[in-house]
Coordinates of C-alpha atoms in Angstrom, one line a residue:
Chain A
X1 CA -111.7 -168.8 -111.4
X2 CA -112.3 -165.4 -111.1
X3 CA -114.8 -164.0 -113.1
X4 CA -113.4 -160.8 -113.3
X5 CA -111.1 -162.2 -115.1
X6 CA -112.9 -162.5 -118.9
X7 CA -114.7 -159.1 -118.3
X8 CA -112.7 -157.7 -121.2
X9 CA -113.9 -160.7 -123.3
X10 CA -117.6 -159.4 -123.2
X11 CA -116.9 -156.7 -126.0
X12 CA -117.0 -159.0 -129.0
X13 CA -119.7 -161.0 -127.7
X14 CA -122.3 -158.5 -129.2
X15 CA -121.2 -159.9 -132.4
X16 CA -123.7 -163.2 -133.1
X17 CA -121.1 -166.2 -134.0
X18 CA -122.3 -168.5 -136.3
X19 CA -120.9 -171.9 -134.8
X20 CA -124.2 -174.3 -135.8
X21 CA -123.3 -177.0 -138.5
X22 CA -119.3 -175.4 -139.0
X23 CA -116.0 -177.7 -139.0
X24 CA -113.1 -176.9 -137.1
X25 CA -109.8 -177.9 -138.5
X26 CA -107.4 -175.4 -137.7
X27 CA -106.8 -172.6 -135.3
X28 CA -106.1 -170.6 -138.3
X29 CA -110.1 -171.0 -139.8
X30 CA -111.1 -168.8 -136.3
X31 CA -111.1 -165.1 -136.2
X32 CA -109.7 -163.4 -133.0
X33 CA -113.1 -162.5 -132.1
X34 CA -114.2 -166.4 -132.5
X35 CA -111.7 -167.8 -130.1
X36 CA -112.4 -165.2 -127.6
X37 CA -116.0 -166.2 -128.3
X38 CA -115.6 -169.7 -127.5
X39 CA -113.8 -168.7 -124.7
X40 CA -116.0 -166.9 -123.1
X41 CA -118.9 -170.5 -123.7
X42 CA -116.2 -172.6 -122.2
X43 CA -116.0 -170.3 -118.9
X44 CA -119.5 -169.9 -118.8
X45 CA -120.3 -174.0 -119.3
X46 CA -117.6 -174.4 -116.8
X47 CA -120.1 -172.5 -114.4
X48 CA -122.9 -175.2 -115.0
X49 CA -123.7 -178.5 -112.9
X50 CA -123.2 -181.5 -114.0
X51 CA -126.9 -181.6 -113.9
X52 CA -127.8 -179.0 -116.3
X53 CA -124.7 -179.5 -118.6
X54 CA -126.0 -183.5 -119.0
X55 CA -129.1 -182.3 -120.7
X56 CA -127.6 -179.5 -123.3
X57 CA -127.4 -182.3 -126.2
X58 CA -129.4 -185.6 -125.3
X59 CA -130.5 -187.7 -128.1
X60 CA -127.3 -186.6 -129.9
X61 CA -124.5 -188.4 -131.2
X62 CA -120.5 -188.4 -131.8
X63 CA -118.5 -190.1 -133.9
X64 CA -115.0 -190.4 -132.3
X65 CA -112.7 -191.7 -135.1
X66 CA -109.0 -192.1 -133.9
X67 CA -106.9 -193.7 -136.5
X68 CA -104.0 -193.2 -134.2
X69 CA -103.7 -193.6 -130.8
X70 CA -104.6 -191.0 -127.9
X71 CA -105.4 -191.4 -124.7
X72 CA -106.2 -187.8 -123.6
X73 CA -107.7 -186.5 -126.5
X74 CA -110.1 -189.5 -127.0
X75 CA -111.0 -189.2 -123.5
X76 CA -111.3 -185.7 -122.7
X77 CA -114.2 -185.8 -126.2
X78 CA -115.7 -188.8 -124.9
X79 CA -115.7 -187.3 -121.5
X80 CA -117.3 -184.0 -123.1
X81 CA -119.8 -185.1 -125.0
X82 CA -121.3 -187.9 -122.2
X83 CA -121.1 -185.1 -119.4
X84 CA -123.5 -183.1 -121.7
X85 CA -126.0 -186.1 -122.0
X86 CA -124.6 -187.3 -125.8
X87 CA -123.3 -190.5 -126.7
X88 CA -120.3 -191.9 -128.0
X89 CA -119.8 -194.1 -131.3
X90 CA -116.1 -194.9 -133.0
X91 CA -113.0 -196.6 -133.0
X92 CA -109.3 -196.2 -131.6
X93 CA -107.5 -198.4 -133.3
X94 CA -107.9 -198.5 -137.1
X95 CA -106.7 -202.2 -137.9
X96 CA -110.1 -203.0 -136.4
X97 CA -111.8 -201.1 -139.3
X98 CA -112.1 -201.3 -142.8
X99 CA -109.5 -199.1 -143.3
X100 CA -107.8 -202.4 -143.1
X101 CA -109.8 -203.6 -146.1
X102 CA -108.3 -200.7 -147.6
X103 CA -111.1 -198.5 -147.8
X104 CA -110.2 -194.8 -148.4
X105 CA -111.1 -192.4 -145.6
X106 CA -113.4 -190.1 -148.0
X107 CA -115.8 -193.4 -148.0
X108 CA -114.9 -193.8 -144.2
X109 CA -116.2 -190.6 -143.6
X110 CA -119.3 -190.7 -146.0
X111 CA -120.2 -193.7 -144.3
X112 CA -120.2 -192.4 -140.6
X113 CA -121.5 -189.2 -141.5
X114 CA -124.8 -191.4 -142.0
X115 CA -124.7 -192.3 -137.7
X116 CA -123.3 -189.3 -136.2
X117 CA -124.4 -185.5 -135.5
X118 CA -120.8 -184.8 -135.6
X119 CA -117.7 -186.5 -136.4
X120 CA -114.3 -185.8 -133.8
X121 CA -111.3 -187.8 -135.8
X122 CA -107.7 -187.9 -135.3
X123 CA -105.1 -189.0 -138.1
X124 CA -101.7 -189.5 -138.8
X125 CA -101.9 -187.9 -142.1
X126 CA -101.4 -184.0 -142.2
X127 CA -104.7 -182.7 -144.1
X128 CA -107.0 -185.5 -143.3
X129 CA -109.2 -183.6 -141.2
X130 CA -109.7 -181.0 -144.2
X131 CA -110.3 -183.4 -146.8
X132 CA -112.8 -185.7 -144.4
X133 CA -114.9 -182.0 -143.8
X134 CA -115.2 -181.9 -147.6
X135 CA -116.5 -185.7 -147.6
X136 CA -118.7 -184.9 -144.8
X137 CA -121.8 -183.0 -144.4
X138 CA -121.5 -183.3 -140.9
X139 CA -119.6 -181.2 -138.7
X140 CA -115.6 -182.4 -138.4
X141 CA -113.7 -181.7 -135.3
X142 CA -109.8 -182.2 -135.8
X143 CA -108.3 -183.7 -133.2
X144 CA -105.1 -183.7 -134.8
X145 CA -103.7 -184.6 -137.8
X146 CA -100.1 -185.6 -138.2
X147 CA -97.9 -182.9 -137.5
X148 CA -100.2 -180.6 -139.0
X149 CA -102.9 -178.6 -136.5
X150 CA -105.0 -179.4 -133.1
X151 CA -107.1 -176.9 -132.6
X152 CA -108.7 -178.1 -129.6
X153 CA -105.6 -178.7 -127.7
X154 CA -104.9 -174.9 -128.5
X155 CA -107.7 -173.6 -127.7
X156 CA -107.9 -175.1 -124.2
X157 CA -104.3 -173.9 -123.7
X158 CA -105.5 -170.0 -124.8
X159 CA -108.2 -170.6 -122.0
X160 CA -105.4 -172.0 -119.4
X161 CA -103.4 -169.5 -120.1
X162 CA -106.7 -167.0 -119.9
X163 CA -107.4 -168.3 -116.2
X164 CA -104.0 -168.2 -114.6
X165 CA -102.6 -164.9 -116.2
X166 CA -106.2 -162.9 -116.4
X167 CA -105.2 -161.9 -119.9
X168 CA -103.8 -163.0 -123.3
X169 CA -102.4 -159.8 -124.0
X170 CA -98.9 -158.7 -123.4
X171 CA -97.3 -161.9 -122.0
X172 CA -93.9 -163.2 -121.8
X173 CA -94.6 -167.1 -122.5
X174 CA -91.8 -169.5 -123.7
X175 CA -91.9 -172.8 -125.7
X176 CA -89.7 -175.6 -125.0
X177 CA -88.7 -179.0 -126.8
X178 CA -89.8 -180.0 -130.4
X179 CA -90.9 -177.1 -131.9
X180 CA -90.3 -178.5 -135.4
X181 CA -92.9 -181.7 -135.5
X182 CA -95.3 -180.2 -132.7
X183 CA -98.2 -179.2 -133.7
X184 CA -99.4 -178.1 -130.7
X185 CA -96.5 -175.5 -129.9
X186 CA -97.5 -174.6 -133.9
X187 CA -101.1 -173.5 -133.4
X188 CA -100.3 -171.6 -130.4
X189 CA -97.8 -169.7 -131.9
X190 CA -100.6 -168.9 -134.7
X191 CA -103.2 -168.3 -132.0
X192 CA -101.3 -166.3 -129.8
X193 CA -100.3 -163.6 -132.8
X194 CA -104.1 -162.4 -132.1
X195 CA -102.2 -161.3 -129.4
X196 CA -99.3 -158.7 -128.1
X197 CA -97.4 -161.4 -126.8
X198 CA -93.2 -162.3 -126.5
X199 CA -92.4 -165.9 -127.8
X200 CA -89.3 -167.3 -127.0
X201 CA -88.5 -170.3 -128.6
X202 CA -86.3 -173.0 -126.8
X203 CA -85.0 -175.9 -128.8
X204 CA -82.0 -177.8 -130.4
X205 CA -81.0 -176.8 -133.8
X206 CA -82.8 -179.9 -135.3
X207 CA -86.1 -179.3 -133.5
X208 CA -86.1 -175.3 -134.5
X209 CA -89.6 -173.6 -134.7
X210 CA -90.0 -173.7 -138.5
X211 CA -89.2 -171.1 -140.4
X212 CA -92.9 -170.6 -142.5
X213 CA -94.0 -169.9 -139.0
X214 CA -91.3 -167.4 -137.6
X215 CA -91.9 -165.7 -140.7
X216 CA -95.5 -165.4 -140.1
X217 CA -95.5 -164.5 -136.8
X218 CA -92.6 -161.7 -137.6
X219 CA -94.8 -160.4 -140.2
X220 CA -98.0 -160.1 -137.9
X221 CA -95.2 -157.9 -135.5
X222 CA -94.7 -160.6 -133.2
X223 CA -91.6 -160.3 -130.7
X224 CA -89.9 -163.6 -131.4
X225 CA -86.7 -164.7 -130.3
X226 CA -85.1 -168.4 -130.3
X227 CA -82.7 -170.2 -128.0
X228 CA -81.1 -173.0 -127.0
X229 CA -81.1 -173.0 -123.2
X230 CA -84.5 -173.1 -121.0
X231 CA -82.4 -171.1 -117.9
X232 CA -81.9 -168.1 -120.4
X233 CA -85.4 -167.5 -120.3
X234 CA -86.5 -168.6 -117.4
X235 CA -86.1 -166.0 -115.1
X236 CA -88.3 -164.0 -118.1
X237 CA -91.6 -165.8 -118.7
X238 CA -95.1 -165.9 -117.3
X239 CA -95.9 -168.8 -119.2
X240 CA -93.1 -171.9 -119.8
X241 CA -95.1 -174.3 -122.1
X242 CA -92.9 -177.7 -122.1
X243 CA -93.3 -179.8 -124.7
X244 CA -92.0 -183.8 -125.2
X245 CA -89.6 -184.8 -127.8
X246 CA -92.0 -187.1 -129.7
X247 CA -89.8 -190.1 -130.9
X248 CA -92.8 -191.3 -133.7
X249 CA -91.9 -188.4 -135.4
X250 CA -88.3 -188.6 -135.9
X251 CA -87.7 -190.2 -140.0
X252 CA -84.2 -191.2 -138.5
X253 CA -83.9 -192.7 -134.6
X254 CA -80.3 -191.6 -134.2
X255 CA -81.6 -188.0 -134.3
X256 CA -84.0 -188.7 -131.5
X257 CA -81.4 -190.8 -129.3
X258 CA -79.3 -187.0 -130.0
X259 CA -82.1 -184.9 -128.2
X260 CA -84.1 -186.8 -126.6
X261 CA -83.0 -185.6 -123.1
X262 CA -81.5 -182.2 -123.9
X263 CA -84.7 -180.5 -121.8
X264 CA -85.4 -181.3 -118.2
X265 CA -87.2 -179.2 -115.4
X266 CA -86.3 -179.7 -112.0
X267 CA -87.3 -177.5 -108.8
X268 CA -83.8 -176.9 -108.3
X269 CA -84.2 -175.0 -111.9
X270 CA -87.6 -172.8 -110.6
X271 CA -86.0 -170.7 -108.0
X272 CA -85.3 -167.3 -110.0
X273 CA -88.3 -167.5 -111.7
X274 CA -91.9 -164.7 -111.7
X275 CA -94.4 -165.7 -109.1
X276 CA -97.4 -166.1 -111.7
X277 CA -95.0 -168.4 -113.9
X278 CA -97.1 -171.4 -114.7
X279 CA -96.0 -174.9 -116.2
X280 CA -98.3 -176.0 -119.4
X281 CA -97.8 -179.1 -121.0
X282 CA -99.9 -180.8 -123.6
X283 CA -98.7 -184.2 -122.0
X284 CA -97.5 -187.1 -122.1
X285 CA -94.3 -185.8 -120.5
X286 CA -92.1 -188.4 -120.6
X287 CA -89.0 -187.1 -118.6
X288 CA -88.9 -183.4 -119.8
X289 CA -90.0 -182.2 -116.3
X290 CA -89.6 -184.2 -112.7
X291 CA -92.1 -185.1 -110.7
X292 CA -91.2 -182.8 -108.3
X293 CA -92.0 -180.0 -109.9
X294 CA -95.6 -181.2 -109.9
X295 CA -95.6 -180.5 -106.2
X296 CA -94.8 -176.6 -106.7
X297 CA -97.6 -173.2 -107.8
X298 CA -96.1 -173.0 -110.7
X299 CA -97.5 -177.1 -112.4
X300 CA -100.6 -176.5 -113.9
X301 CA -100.6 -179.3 -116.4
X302 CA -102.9 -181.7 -114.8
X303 CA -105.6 -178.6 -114.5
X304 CA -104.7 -177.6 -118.1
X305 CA -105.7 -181.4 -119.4
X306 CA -109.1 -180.8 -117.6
X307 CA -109.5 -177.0 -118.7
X308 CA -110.3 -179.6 -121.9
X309 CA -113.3 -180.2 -120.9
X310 CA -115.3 -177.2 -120.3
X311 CA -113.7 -176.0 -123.4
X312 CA -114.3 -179.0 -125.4
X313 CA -118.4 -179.2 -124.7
X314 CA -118.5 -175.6 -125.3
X315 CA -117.1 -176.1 -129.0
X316 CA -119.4 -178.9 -129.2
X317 CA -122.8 -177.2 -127.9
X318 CA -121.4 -174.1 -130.5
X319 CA -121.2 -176.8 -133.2
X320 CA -124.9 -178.1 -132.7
X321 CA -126.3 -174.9 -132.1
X322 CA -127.1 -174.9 -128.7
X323 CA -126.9 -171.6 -127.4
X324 CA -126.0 -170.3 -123.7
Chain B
X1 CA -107.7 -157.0 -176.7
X2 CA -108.0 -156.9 -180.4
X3 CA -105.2 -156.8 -182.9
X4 CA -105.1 -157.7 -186.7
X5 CA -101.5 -158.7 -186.6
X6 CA -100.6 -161.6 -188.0
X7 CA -98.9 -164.2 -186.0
X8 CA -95.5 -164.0 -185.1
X9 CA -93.1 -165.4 -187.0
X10 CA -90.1 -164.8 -185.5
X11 CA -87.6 -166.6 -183.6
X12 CA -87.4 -170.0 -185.1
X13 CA -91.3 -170.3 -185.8
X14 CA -90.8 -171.1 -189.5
X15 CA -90.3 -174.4 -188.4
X16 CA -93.6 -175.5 -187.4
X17 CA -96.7 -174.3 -189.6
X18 CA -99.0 -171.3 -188.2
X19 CA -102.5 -172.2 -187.1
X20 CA -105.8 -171.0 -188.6
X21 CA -107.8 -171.0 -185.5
X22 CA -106.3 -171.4 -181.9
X23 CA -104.1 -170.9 -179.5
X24 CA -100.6 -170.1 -179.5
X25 CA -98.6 -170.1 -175.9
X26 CA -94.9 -168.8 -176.6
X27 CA -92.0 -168.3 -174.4
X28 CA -92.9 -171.6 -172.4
X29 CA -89.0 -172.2 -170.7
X30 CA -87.0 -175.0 -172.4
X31 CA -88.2 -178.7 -172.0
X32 CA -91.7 -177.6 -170.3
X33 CA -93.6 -177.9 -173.2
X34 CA -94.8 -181.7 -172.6
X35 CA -95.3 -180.4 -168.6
X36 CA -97.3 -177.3 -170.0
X37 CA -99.6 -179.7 -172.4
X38 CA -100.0 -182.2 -169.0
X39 CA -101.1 -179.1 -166.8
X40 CA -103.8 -177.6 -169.1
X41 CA -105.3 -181.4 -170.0
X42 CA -104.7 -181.0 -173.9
X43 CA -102.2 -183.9 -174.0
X44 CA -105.7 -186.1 -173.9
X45 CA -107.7 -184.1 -176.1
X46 CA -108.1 -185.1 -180.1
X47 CA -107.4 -181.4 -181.4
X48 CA -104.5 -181.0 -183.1
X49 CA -101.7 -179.7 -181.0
X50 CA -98.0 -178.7 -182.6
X51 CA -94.8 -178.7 -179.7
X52 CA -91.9 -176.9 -180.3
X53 CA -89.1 -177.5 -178.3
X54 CA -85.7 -175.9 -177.6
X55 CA -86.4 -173.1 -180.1
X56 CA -83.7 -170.4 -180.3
X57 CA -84.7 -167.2 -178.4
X58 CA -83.4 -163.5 -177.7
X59 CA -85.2 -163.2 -174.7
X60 CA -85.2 -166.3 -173.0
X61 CA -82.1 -168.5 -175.7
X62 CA -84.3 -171.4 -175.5
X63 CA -87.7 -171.4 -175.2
X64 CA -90.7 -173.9 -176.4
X65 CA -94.1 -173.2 -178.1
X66 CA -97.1 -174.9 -178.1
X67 CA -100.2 -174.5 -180.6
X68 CA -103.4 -175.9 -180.1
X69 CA -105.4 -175.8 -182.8
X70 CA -109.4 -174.9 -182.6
X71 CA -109.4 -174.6 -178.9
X72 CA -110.3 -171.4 -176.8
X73 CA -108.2 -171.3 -173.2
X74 CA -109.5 -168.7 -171.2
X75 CA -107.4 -166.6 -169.0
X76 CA -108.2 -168.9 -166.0
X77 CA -107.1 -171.8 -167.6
X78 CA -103.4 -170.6 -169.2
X79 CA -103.4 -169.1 -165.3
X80 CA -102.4 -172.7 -164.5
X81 CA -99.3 -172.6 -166.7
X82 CA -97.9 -169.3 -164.4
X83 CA -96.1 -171.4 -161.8
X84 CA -94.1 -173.4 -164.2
X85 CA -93.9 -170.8 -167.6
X86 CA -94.0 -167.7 -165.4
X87 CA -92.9 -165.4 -168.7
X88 CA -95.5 -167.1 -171.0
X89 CA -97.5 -165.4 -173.6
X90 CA -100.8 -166.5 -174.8
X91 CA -102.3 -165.5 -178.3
X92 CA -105.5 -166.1 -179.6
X93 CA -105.8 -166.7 -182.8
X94 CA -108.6 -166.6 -185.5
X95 CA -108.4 -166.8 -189.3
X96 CA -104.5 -166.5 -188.9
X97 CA -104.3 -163.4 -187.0
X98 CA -103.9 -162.9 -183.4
X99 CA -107.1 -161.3 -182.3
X100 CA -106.0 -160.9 -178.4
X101 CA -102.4 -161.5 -177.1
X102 CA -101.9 -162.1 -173.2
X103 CA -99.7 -162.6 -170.5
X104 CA -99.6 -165.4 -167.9
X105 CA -100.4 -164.3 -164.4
X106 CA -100.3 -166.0 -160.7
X107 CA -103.6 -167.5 -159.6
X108 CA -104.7 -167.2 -156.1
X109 CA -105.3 -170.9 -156.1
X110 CA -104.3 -173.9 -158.5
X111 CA -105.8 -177.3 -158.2
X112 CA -104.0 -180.1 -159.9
X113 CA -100.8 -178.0 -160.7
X114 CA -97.9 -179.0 -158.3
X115 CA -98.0 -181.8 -155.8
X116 CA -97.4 -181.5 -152.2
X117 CA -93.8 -182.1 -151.3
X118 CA -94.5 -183.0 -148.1
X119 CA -94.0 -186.9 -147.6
X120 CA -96.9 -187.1 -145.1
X121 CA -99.2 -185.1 -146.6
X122 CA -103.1 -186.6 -146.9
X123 CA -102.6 -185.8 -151.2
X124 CA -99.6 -188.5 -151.5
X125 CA -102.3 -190.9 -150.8
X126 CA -106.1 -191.9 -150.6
X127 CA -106.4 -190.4 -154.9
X128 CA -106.5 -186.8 -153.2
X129 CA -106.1 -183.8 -156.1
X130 CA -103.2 -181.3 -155.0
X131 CA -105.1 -178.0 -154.1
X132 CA -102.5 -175.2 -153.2
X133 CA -103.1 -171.1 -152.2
X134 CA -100.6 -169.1 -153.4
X135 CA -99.5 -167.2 -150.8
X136 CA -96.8 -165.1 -151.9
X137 CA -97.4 -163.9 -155.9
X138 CA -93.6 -162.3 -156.7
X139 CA -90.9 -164.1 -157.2
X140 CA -89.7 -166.3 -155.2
X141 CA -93.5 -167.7 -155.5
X142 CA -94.9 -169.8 -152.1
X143 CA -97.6 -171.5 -151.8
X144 CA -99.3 -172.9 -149.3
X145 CA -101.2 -176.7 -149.3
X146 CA -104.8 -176.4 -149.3
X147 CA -104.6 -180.0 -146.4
X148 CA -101.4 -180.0 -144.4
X149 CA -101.0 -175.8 -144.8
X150 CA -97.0 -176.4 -145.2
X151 CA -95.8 -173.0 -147.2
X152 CA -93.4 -174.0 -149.8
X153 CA -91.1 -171.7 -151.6
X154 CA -91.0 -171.8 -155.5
X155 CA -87.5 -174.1 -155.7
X156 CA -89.6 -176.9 -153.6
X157 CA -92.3 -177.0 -156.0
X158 CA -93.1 -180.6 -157.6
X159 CA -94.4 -180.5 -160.9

């Protein structure tokens, strides 16, 4: 990365943040100032060793409660919090729980709070990471829940975006797919009103952006516009962030079986497009864009899935109050 | 506010007797009475408490009113009420004269008031109380869910 690159992050960083003991359950709980904050920890862990990041939070441990599945997510914490020299406690699969036994997740939470330093839990209700932060009087880290926020998820795609454009400010970045049930493509949108951008929204009239959030984004000033075909923005964008139709969402299948191909990128499809465009995609992808594109400049997926980590251990070392 | 009026007895109050000490909450909108009793807890309380319902009204045609007798409700607590009896008027009153007289007006927050209409929401389950920011204070009204931050507009509101 070049380093150059976050010099006009530096400004804000004369402000002390006050990370130690806080929850994160939203994108919207963080100032402008705090995200480029964290921002700014994630490049700088991502400068460490191995060696010196594994001893930042020994003798420390994290709860990873996924009552849903994940295998990125899950990971890419696990995979955090052991590369700084913490361990790992939890579940993936609630039917192995007590949850089962119908316990409610306020006493879930009460209970773990008593064997972690911090809690990271994912859940298929919207709201359960709020409520399990008021349960909790250890820190909660959402990791999604429903179609509600993940905060993490949009904060490692601010800092993707952050090292392949040099800037937040003033970009051209589309979204493509489910914009209705994807949280992801909703926090980004929220995050990325800190900043001048142009958001094109791509996506079947069934899967529109919802309208609570084109209102707030067009009250904040943002440039918004919405469309049905990728190719008419293609051409336009420095950022195309893809996006799977996510079938366990849909209350009716029919409506899935309607859309669930309406978006695919091919390299055929990349040939009028800006030389700094770069794929993001939260992934899974499923068949939204081909293989082949992986092979051209403009994938940055995979690397987007890893910007996870440094970005992830830097929230973490915020949230136990280790300073860099 | 102080007054030394009497209470009102107008528009079909000479049908249920005035109060001595109390609170009378007028221009509640037709059949929210029961709803407005639910909302401020009285409905479990032993004080007396008198429901009018359907009364005739110039302003409104139909309106209901509710008396509670020998119970103070401060200003935060007929706030509640706002979302569903938006017009509402509150009097206070003590040896049967209203002492203050008040309008309703929008909270910033109400906890307990309207439940979340969204299916998947963390309140439609685990015993959860409904905790909603209002977001937007003029009418329409919006409000936005304390857990799953969905902004709903005043039609969607579930009372």
């Amino acid at each position: 990365m070049n380093n150059n690159l976050f010099i006009s992050l530096s400004v804000p960083l004369i402000f002390n943040m006050h990370f130690k003991d806080r929850d994160l359950i939203s994108i919207n709980d963080l100032s402008k100032e705090e995200i480029l904050f964290l921002l700014d920890q994630a490049k700088k862990v991502e400068a460490f060793s191995h060696a010196k990041r594994f001893g930042l939070l020994q003798g420390k441990i994290m709860a990873s409660l996924f009552f849903e599945p994940s295998t990125r997510t899950r990971l890419s914490f696990s995979s955090s919090m052991e590369g700084l020299g913490g361990r790992v406690i939890g579940f993936d699969d609630e039917k192995t729980t007590s949850v089962k036994k119908g316990e409610s997740l306020f006493d879930t939470i009460k209970m773990v709070e008593q064997y972690a330093d911090v809690i990271v839990m994912r859940h298929p209700r919207d709201g359960a990471a709020r409520l399990a932060a008021e349960a909790s009087s250890k820190p909660i880290i959402n990791a999604g829940d429903g179609a509600n926020q993940h905060p993490t998820q949009t904060l490692l795609d601010l800092f993707s975006i952050l090292k392949t454009q040099g800037k937040l400010e003033g970009l051209n970045i589309a979204m493509v797919g489910d914009l209705k049930y994807g949280r992801t493509v909703h926090s980004l949108a929220m995050a990325l009103s800190h900043f001048d951008c142009n958001l094109f929204f791509v996506a079947p009239p069934m899967l529109r952006m919802p309208k609570q959030y084109l209102d707030e984004l067009r009250r904040k000033g943002m440039t918004v516009s919405e469309h049905e075909k990728m190719e008419d923005v293609l051409g336009k964008v420095d950022v195309l962030y893809m996006t799977r139709i996510q079938q366990e969402r849909f209350p009716d299948p029919a409506d899935y079986e309607k859309v669930k191909h309406v978006y695919r990128l091919t390299r055929k499809g990349l040939t009028n497009v800006k030389p700094n465009l770069k794929i993001m995609h939260p992934l899974p992808r499923i068949n939204e864009i081909s293989t082949l594109v992986d092979e051209t400049p403009y994938a940055y997926y995979f690397q987007q899935a890893g910007n996870g980590i440094p970005v992830r251990q830097a929230l973490i070392l915020q949230i136990m109050g280790v300073q860099l | 506010m102080t007054a030394t009026v009497k209470e009102p007895q107008k528009e079909g109050s000479y049908k249920v007797d005035a109060i001595k000490e109390g609170v009378v909450i007028d221009h509640i909108p037709p059949k929210k009475a029961l709803k407005v009793l639910e909302i401020l807890g009285l409905a479990e309380l032993d004080n007396v408490v008198i429901v009018g319902m359907n009364f005739s009204s110039k302003k409104m045609k139909m309106k209901d009113v509710v008396k509670i007798e020998k119970r103070v409700l401060t200003k935060d607590e007929t706030d509640k009420i706002s979302l569903i009896a938006p017009s509402a008027s509150v009097s206070v009153i003590k040896d049967f004269k209203v002492v203050e007289k008040r309008h309703v007006e929008v909270p910033d927050e109400v906890k307990k008031v309207i439940q979340c209409p969204n299916p998947n929401c963390i309140t439609q389950s685990n015993g959860v109380k409904s905790y909603f920011h209002i977001v937007k204070k003029t009418s329409p009204l919006q409000a936005r869910c304390h857990y799953c931050e969905k902004i709903f507009d005043e039609k969607e509101f579930l009372f």
